[in-house]
mmCIF file of C-alpha atoms and ligand atoms in Angstrom:
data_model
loop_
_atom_site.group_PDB
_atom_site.id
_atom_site.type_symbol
_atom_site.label_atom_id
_atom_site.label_comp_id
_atom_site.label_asym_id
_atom_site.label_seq_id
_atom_site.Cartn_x
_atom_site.Cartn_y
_atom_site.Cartn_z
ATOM 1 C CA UNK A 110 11.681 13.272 14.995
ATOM 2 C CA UNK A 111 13.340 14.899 11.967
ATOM 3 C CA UNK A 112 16.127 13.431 12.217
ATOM 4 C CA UNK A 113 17.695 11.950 9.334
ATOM 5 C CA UNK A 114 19.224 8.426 9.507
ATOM 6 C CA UNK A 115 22.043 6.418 7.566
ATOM 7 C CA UNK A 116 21.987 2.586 7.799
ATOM 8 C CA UNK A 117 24.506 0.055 6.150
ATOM 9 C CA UNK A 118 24.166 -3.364 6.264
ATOM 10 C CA UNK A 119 20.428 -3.539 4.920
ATOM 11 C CA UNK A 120 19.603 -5.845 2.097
ATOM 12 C CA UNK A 121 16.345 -7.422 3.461
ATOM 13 C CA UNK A 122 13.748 -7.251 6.036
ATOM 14 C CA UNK A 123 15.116 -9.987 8.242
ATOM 15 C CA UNK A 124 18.001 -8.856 9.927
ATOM 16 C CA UNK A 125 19.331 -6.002 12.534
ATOM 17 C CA UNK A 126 19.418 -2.917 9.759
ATOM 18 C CA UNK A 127 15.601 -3.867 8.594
ATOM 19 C CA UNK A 128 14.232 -3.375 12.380
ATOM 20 C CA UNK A 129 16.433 -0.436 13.057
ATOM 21 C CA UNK A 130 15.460 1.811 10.103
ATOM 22 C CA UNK A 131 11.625 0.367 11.397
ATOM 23 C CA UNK A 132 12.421 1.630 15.016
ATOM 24 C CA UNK A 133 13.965 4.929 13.880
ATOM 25 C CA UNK A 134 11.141 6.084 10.990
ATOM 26 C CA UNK A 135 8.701 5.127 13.735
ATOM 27 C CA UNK A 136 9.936 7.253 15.878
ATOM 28 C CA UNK A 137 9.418 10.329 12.429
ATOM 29 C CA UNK A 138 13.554 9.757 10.928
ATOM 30 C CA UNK A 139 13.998 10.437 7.522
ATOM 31 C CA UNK A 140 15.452 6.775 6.293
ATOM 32 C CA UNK A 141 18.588 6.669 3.850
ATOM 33 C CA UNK A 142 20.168 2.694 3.363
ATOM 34 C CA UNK A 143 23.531 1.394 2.188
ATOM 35 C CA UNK A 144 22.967 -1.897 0.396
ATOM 36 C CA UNK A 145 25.761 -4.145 0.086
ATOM 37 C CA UNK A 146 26.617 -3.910 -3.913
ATOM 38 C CA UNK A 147 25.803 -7.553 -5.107
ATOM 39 C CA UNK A 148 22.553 -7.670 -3.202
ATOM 40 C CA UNK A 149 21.401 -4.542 -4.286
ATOM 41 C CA UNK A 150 19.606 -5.104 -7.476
ATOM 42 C CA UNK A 151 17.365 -7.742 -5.777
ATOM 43 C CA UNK A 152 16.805 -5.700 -2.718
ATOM 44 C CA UNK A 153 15.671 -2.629 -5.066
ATOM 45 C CA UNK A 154 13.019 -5.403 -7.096
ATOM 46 C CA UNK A 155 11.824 -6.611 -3.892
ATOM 47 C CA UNK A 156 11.184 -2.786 -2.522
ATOM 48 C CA UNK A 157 9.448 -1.962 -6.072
ATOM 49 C CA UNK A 158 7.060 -5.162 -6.327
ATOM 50 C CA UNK A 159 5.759 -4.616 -2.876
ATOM 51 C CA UNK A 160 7.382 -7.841 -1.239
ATOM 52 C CA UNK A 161 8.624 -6.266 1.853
ATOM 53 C CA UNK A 162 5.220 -4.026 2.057
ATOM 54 C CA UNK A 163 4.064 -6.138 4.969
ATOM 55 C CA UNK A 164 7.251 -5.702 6.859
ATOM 56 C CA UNK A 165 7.077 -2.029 6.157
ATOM 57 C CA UNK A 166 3.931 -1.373 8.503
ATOM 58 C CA UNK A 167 4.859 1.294 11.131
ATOM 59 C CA UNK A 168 2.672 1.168 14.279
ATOM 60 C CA UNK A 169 0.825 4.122 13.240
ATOM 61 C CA UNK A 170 -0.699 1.387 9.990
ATOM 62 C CA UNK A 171 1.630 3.708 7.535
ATOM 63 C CA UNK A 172 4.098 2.029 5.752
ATOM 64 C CA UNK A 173 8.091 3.225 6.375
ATOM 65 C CA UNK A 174 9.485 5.150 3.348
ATOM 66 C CA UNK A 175 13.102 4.931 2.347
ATOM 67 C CA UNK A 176 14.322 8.142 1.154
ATOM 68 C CA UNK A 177 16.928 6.635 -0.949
ATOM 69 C CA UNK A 178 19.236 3.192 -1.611
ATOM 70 C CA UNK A 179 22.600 3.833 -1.794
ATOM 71 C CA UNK A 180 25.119 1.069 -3.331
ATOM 72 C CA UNK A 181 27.824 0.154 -1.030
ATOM 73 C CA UNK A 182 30.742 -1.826 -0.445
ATOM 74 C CA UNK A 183 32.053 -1.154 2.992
ATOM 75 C CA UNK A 184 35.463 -3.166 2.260
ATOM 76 C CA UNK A 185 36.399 -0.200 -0.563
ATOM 77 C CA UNK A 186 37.039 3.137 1.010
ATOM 78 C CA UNK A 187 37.945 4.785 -2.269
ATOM 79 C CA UNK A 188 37.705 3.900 -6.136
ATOM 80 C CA UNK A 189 41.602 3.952 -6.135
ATOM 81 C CA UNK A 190 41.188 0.404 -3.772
ATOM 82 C CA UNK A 191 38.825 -1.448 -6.135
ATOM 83 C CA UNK A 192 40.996 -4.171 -7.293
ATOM 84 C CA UNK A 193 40.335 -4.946 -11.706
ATOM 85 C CA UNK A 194 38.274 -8.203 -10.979
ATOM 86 C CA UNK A 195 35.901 -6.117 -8.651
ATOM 87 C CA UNK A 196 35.528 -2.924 -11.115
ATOM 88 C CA UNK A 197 34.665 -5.133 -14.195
ATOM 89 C CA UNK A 198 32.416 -7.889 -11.935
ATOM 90 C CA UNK A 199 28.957 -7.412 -13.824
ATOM 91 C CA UNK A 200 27.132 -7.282 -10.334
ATOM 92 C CA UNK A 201 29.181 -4.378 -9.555
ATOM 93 C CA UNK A 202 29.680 -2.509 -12.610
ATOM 94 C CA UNK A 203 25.995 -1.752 -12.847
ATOM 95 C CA UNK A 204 26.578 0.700 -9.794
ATOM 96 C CA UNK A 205 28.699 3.542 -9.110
ATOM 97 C CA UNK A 206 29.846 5.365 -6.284
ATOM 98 C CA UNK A 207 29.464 2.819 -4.345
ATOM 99 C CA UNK A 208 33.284 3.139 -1.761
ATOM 100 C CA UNK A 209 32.405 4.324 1.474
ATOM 101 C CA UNK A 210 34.111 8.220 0.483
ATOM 102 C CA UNK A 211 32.195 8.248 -2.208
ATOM 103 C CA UNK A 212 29.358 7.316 -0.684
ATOM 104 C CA UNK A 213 29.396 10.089 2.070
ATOM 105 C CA UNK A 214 30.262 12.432 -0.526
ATOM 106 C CA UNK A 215 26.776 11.343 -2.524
ATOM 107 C CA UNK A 216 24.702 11.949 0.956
ATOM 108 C CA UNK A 217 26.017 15.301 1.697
ATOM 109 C CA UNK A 218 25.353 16.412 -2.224
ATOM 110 C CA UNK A 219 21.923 15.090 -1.690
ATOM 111 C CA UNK A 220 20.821 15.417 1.765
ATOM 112 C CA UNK A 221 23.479 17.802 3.504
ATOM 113 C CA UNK A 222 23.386 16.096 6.686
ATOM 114 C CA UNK A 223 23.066 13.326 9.092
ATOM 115 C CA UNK A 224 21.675 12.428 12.396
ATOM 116 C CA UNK A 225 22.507 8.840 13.215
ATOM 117 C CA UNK A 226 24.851 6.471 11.198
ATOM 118 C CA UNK A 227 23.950 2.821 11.831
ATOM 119 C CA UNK A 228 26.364 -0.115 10.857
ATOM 120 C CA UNK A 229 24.677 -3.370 10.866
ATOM 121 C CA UNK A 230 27.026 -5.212 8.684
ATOM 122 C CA UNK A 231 29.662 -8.159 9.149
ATOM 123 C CA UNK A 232 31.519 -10.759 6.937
ATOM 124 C CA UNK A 233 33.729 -13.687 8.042
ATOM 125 C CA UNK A 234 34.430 -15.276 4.415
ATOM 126 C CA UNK A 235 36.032 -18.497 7.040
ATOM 127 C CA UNK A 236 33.352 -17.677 9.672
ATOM 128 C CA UNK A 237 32.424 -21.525 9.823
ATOM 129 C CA UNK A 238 36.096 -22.732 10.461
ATOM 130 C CA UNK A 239 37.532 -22.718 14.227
ATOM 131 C CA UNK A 240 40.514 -19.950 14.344
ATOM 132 C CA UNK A 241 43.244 -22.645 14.273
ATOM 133 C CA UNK A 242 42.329 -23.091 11.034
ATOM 134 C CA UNK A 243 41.918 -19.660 10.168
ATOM 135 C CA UNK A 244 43.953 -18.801 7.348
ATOM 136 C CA UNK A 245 45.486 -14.952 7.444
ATOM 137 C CA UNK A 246 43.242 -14.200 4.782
ATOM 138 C CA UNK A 247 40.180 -15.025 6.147
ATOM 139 C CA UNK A 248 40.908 -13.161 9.296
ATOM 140 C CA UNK A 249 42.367 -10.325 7.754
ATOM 141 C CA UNK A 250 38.633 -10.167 5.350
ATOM 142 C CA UNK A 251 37.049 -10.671 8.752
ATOM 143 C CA UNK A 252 38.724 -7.610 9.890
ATOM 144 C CA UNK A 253 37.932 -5.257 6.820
ATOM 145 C CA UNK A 254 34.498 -6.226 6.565
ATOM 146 C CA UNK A 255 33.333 -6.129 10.220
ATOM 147 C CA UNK A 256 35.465 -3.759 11.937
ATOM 148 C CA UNK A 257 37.254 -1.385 9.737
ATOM 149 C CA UNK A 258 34.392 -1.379 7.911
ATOM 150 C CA UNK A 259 33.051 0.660 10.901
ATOM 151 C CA UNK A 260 36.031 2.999 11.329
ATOM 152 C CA UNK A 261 35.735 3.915 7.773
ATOM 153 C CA UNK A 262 32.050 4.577 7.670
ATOM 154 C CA UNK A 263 32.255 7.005 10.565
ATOM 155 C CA UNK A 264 35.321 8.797 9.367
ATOM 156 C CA UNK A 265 34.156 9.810 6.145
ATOM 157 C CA UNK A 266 30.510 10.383 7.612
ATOM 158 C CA UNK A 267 31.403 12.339 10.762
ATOM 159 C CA UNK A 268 31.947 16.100 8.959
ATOM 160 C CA UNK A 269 28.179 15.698 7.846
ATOM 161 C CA UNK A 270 26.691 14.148 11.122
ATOM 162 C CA UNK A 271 25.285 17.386 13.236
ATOM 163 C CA UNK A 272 26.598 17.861 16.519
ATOM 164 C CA UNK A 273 24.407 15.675 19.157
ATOM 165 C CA UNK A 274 24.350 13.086 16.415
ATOM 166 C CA UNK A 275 24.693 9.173 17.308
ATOM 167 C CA UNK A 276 26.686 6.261 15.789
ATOM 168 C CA UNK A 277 25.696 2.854 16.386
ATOM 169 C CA UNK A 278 26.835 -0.259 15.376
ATOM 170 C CA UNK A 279 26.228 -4.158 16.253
ATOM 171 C CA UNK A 280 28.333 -6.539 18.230
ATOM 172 C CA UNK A 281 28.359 -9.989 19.677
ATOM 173 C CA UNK A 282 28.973 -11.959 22.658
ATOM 174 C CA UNK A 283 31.700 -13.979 21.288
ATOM 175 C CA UNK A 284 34.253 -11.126 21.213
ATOM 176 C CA UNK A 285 34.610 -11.817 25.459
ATOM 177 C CA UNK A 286 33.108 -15.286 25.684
ATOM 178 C CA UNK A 287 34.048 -18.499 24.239
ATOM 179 C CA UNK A 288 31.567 -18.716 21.625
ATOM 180 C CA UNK A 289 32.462 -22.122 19.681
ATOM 181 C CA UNK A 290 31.345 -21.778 16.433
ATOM 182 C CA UNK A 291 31.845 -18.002 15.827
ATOM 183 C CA UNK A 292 35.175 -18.494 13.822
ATOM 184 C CA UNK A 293 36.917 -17.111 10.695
ATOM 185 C CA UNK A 294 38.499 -14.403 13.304
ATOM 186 C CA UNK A 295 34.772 -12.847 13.468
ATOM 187 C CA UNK A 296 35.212 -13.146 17.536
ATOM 188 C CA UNK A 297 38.353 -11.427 17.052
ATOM 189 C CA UNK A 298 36.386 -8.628 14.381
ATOM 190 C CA UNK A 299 33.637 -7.864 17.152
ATOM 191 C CA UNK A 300 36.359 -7.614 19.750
ATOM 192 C CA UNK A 301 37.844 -4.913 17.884
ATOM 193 C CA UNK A 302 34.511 -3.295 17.023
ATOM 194 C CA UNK A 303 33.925 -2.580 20.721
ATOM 195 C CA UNK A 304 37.609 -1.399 21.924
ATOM 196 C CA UNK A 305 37.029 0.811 18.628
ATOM 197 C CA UNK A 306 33.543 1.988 20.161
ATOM 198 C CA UNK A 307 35.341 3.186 23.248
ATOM 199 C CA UNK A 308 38.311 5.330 21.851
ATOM 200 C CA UNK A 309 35.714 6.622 18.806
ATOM 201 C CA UNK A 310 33.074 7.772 21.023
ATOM 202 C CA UNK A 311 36.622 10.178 22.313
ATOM 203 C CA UNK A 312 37.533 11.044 19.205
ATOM 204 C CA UNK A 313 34.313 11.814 17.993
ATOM 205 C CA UNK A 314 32.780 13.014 21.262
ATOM 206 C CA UNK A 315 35.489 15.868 21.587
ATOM 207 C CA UNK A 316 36.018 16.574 17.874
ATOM 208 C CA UNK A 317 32.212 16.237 16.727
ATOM 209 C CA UNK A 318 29.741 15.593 19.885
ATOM 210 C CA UNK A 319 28.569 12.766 18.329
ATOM 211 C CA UNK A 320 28.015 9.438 20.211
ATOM 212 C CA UNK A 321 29.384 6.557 19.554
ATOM 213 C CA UNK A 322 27.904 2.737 21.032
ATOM 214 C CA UNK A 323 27.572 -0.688 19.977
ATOM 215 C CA UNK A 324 24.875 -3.219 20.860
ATOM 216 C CA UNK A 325 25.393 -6.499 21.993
ATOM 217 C CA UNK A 326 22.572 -8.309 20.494
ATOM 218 C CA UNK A 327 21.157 -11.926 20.869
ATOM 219 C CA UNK A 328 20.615 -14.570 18.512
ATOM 220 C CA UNK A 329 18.267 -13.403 15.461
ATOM 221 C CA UNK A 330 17.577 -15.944 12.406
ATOM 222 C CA UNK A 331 19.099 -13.218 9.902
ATOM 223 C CA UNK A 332 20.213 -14.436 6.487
ATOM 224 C CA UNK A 333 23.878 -13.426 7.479
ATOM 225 C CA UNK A 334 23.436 -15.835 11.010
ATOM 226 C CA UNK A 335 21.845 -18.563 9.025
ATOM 227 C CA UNK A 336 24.848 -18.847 6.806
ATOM 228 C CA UNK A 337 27.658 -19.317 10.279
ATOM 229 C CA UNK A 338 25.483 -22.462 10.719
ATOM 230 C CA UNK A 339 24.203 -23.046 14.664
ATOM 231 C CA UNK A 340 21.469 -20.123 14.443
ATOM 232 C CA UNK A 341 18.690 -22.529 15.945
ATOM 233 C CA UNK A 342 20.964 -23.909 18.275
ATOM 234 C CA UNK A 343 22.031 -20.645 19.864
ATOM 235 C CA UNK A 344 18.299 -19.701 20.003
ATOM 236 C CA UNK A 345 17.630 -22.594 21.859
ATOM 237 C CA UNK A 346 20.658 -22.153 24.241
ATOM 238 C CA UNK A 347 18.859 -18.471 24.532
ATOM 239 C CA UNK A 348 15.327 -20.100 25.248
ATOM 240 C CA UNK A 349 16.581 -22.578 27.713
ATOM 241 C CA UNK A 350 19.144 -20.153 29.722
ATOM 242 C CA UNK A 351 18.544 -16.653 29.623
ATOM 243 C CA UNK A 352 17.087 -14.883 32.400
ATOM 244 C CA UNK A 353 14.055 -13.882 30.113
ATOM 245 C CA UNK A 354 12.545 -17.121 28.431
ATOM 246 C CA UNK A 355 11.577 -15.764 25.378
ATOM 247 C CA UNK A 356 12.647 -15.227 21.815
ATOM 248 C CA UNK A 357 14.227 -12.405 21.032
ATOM 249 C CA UNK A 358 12.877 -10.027 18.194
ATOM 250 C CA UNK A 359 14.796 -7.340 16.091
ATOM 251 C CA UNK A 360 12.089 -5.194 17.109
ATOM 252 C CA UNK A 361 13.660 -5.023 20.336
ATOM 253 C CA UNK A 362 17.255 -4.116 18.482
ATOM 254 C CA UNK A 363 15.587 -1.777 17.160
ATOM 255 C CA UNK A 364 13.832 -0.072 19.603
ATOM 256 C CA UNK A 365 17.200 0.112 21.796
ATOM 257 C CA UNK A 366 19.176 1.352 18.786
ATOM 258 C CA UNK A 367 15.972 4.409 18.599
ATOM 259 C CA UNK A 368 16.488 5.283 22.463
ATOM 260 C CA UNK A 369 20.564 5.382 21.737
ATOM 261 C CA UNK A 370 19.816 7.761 19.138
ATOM 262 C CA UNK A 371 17.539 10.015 20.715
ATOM 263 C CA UNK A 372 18.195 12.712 23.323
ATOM 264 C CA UNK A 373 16.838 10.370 26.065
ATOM 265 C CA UNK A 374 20.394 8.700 25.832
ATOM 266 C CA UNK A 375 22.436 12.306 25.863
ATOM 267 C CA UNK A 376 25.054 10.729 28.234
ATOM 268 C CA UNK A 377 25.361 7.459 26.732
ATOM 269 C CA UNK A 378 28.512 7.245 24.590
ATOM 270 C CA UNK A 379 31.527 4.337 24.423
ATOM 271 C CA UNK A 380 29.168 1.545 25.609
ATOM 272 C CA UNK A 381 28.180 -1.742 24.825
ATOM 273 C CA UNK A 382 24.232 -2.080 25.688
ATOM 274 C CA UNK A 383 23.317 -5.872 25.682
ATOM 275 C CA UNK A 384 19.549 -6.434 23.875
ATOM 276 C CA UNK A 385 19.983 -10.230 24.739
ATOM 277 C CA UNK A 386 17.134 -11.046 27.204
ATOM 278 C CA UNK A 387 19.927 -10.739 29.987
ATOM 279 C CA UNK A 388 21.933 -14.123 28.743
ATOM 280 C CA UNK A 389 25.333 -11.916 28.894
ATOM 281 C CA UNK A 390 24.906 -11.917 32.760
ATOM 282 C CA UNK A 391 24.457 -15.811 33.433
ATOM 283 C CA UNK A 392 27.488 -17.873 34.624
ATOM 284 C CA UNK A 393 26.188 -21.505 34.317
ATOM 285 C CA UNK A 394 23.178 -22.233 32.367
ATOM 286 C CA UNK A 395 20.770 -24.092 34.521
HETATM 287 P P1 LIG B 425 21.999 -9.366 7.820
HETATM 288 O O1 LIG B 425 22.284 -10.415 6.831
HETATM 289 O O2 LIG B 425 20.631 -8.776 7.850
HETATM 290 O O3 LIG B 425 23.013 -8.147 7.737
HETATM 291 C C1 LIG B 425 24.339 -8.233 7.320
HETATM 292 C C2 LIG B 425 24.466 -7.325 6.119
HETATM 293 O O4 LIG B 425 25.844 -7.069 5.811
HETATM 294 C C3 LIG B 425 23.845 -7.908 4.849
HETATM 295 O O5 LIG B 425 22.859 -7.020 4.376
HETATM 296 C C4 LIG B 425 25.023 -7.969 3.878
HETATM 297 O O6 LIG B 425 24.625 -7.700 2.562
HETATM 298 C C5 LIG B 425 25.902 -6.865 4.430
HETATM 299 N N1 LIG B 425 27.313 -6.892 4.011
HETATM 300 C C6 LIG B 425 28.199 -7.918 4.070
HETATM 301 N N2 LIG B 425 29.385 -7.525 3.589
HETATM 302 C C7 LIG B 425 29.269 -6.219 3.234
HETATM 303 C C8 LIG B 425 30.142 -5.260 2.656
HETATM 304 N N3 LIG B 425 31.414 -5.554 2.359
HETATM 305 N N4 LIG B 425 29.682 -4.006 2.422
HETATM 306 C C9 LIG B 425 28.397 -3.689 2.718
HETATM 307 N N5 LIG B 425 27.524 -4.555 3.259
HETATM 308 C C10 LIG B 425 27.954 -5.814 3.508
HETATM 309 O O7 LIG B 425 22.365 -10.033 9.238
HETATM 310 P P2 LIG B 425 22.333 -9.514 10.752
HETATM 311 O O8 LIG B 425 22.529 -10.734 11.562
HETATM 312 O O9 LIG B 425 21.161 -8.670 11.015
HETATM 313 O O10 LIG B 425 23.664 -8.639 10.876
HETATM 314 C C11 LIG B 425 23.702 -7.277 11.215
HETATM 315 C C12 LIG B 425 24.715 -7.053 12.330
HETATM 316 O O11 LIG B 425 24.232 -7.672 13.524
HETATM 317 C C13 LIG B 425 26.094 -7.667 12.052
HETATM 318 O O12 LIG B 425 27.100 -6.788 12.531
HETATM 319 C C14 LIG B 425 26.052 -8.924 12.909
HETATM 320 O O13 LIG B 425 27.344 -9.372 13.254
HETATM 321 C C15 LIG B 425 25.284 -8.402 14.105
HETATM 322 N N6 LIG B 425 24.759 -9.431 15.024
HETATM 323 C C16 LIG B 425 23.921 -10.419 14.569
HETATM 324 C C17 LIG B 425 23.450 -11.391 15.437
HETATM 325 C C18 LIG B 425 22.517 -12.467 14.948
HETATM 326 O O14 LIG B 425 22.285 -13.446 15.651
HETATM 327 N N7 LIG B 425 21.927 -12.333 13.772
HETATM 328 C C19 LIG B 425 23.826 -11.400 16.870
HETATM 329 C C20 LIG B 425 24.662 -10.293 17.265
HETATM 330 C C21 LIG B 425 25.129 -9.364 16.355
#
């Protein structure tokens, strides 16, 4: 309670970000998004006409306000790395300060200061190709998108996240398992997202006292998992395997991502918590 939140990565009410922003102004945080730039003008429409207003309905029957919407696109750390194309792209030159400096800059001029910083955002451009066929490209966009991306959110946002804040961002599976399917060098991205969890929650632990974890999440039917392809499938595998028979729901993302945040979790940092109905810990599906 009165804490003030920062979530990337939210740009409807289906995926990860939605339920965590839920979870967190449930629990009485002060919600502030970053909305990837070329969804952002639909995402803002929706918001105004009411079509998420269902979705917005707290336990308490209120509905969850969002302070504000900021623009962002997590590949761009600075205006000086926005290529011509990019600048001059009518979806993007409707917004401004949308690099993740500027960004941070824009929250501390309006808000001051943060509690927890959520990333709940990934890109694969090549996600559906196997890595053999992986070009360099595609695994280097992999990369920026889903892992840097992270590294570069909490850089320029750790001077203006208080001390006893949290950081938490979303992983998967495939980065230790063989998850066929998961390709583009996205396996390779969340690999890298949770060695980076480990030596950021030092760096920002000793320099900041601020937390630092990632979750491991299940299979969710999110727009960004419907476009890699064998959503239902893993669902399925889920259903049929896991320890706990049941579908998972973002709620339960959420929820976790609200207990890493709070004080409850004061001596949880550099850890990847599985929300996954216990599926990580089977061998052999039976
Ligand atoms: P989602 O589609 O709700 O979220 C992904 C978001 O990333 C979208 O809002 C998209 O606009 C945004 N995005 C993409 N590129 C961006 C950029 N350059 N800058 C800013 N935003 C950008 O989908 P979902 O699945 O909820 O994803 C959230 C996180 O959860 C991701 O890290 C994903 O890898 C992770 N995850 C998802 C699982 C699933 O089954 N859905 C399973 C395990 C982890």
């Amino acid at each position: 309670t009165g804490k003030r939140a920062f979530i990337a990565g939210v740009a409807d009410d289906n995926g990860y970000g939605w339920a965590i922003a839920k979870s967190l102004a449930a629990a009485g945080a002060e919600i502030l998004l970053g909305t990837w730039v070329p969804a952002l003008n639909i995402f803002e429409t929706s918001l105004r006409r009411g079509k998420f207003d269902e979705s917005r309905v707290l336990p308490d029957g209120s509905l969850m306000e969002i302070a504000k919407v900021y623009a962002l696109d997590a590949v761009f750390d600075s205006p000086e790395d926005v290529p011509e194309d990019i600048k001059t792209n009518k979806r993007y030159a409707g917004s401004s300060n949308w690099t993740v400096k500027e960004i941070a800059e824009c929250v501390k001029e309006d808000f001051g200061s943060i509690d927890i910083l959520v990333h709940s955002l990934a890109n694969g451009p090549e996600v559906t190709k196997p890595l053999l066929e992986t070009s360099r490209k595609g695994y280097l966009a992999a990369i920026s998108a889903s892992s840097y991306s992270y590294v570069s959110l909490l850089k320029h946002f750790l001077p203006i996240i208080n001390p006893g804040g949290s950081s938490i961002s979303l992983t998967y599976i495939a980065s230790e398992r063989i998850i066929p399917g998961y390709g583009g060098g996205m396996s390779s991205a969340k690999a890298a997202l949770e060695s980076d969890t480990r030596v950021l929650a030092f760096e920002a632990g000793r320099k900041h006292k601020v937390r630092v974890n990632t979750i491991s999440a299940g299979p969710l039917r999110s727009r960004a998992a419907k476009a890699i392809g064998f959503i239902d499938m893993m669902i399925d595998y889920s259903m049929a395997n896991a320890p706990l028979q049941k579908e998972l729901s973002a709620e339960e993302v959420g929820n976790t991502a609200a207990f890493l945040a709070s004080p409850l979790a004061s001596a949880i940092t550099g850890a990847v918590i599985y929300v996954d109905n216990g599926l990580n810990a089977m061998g052999v599906g039976i």
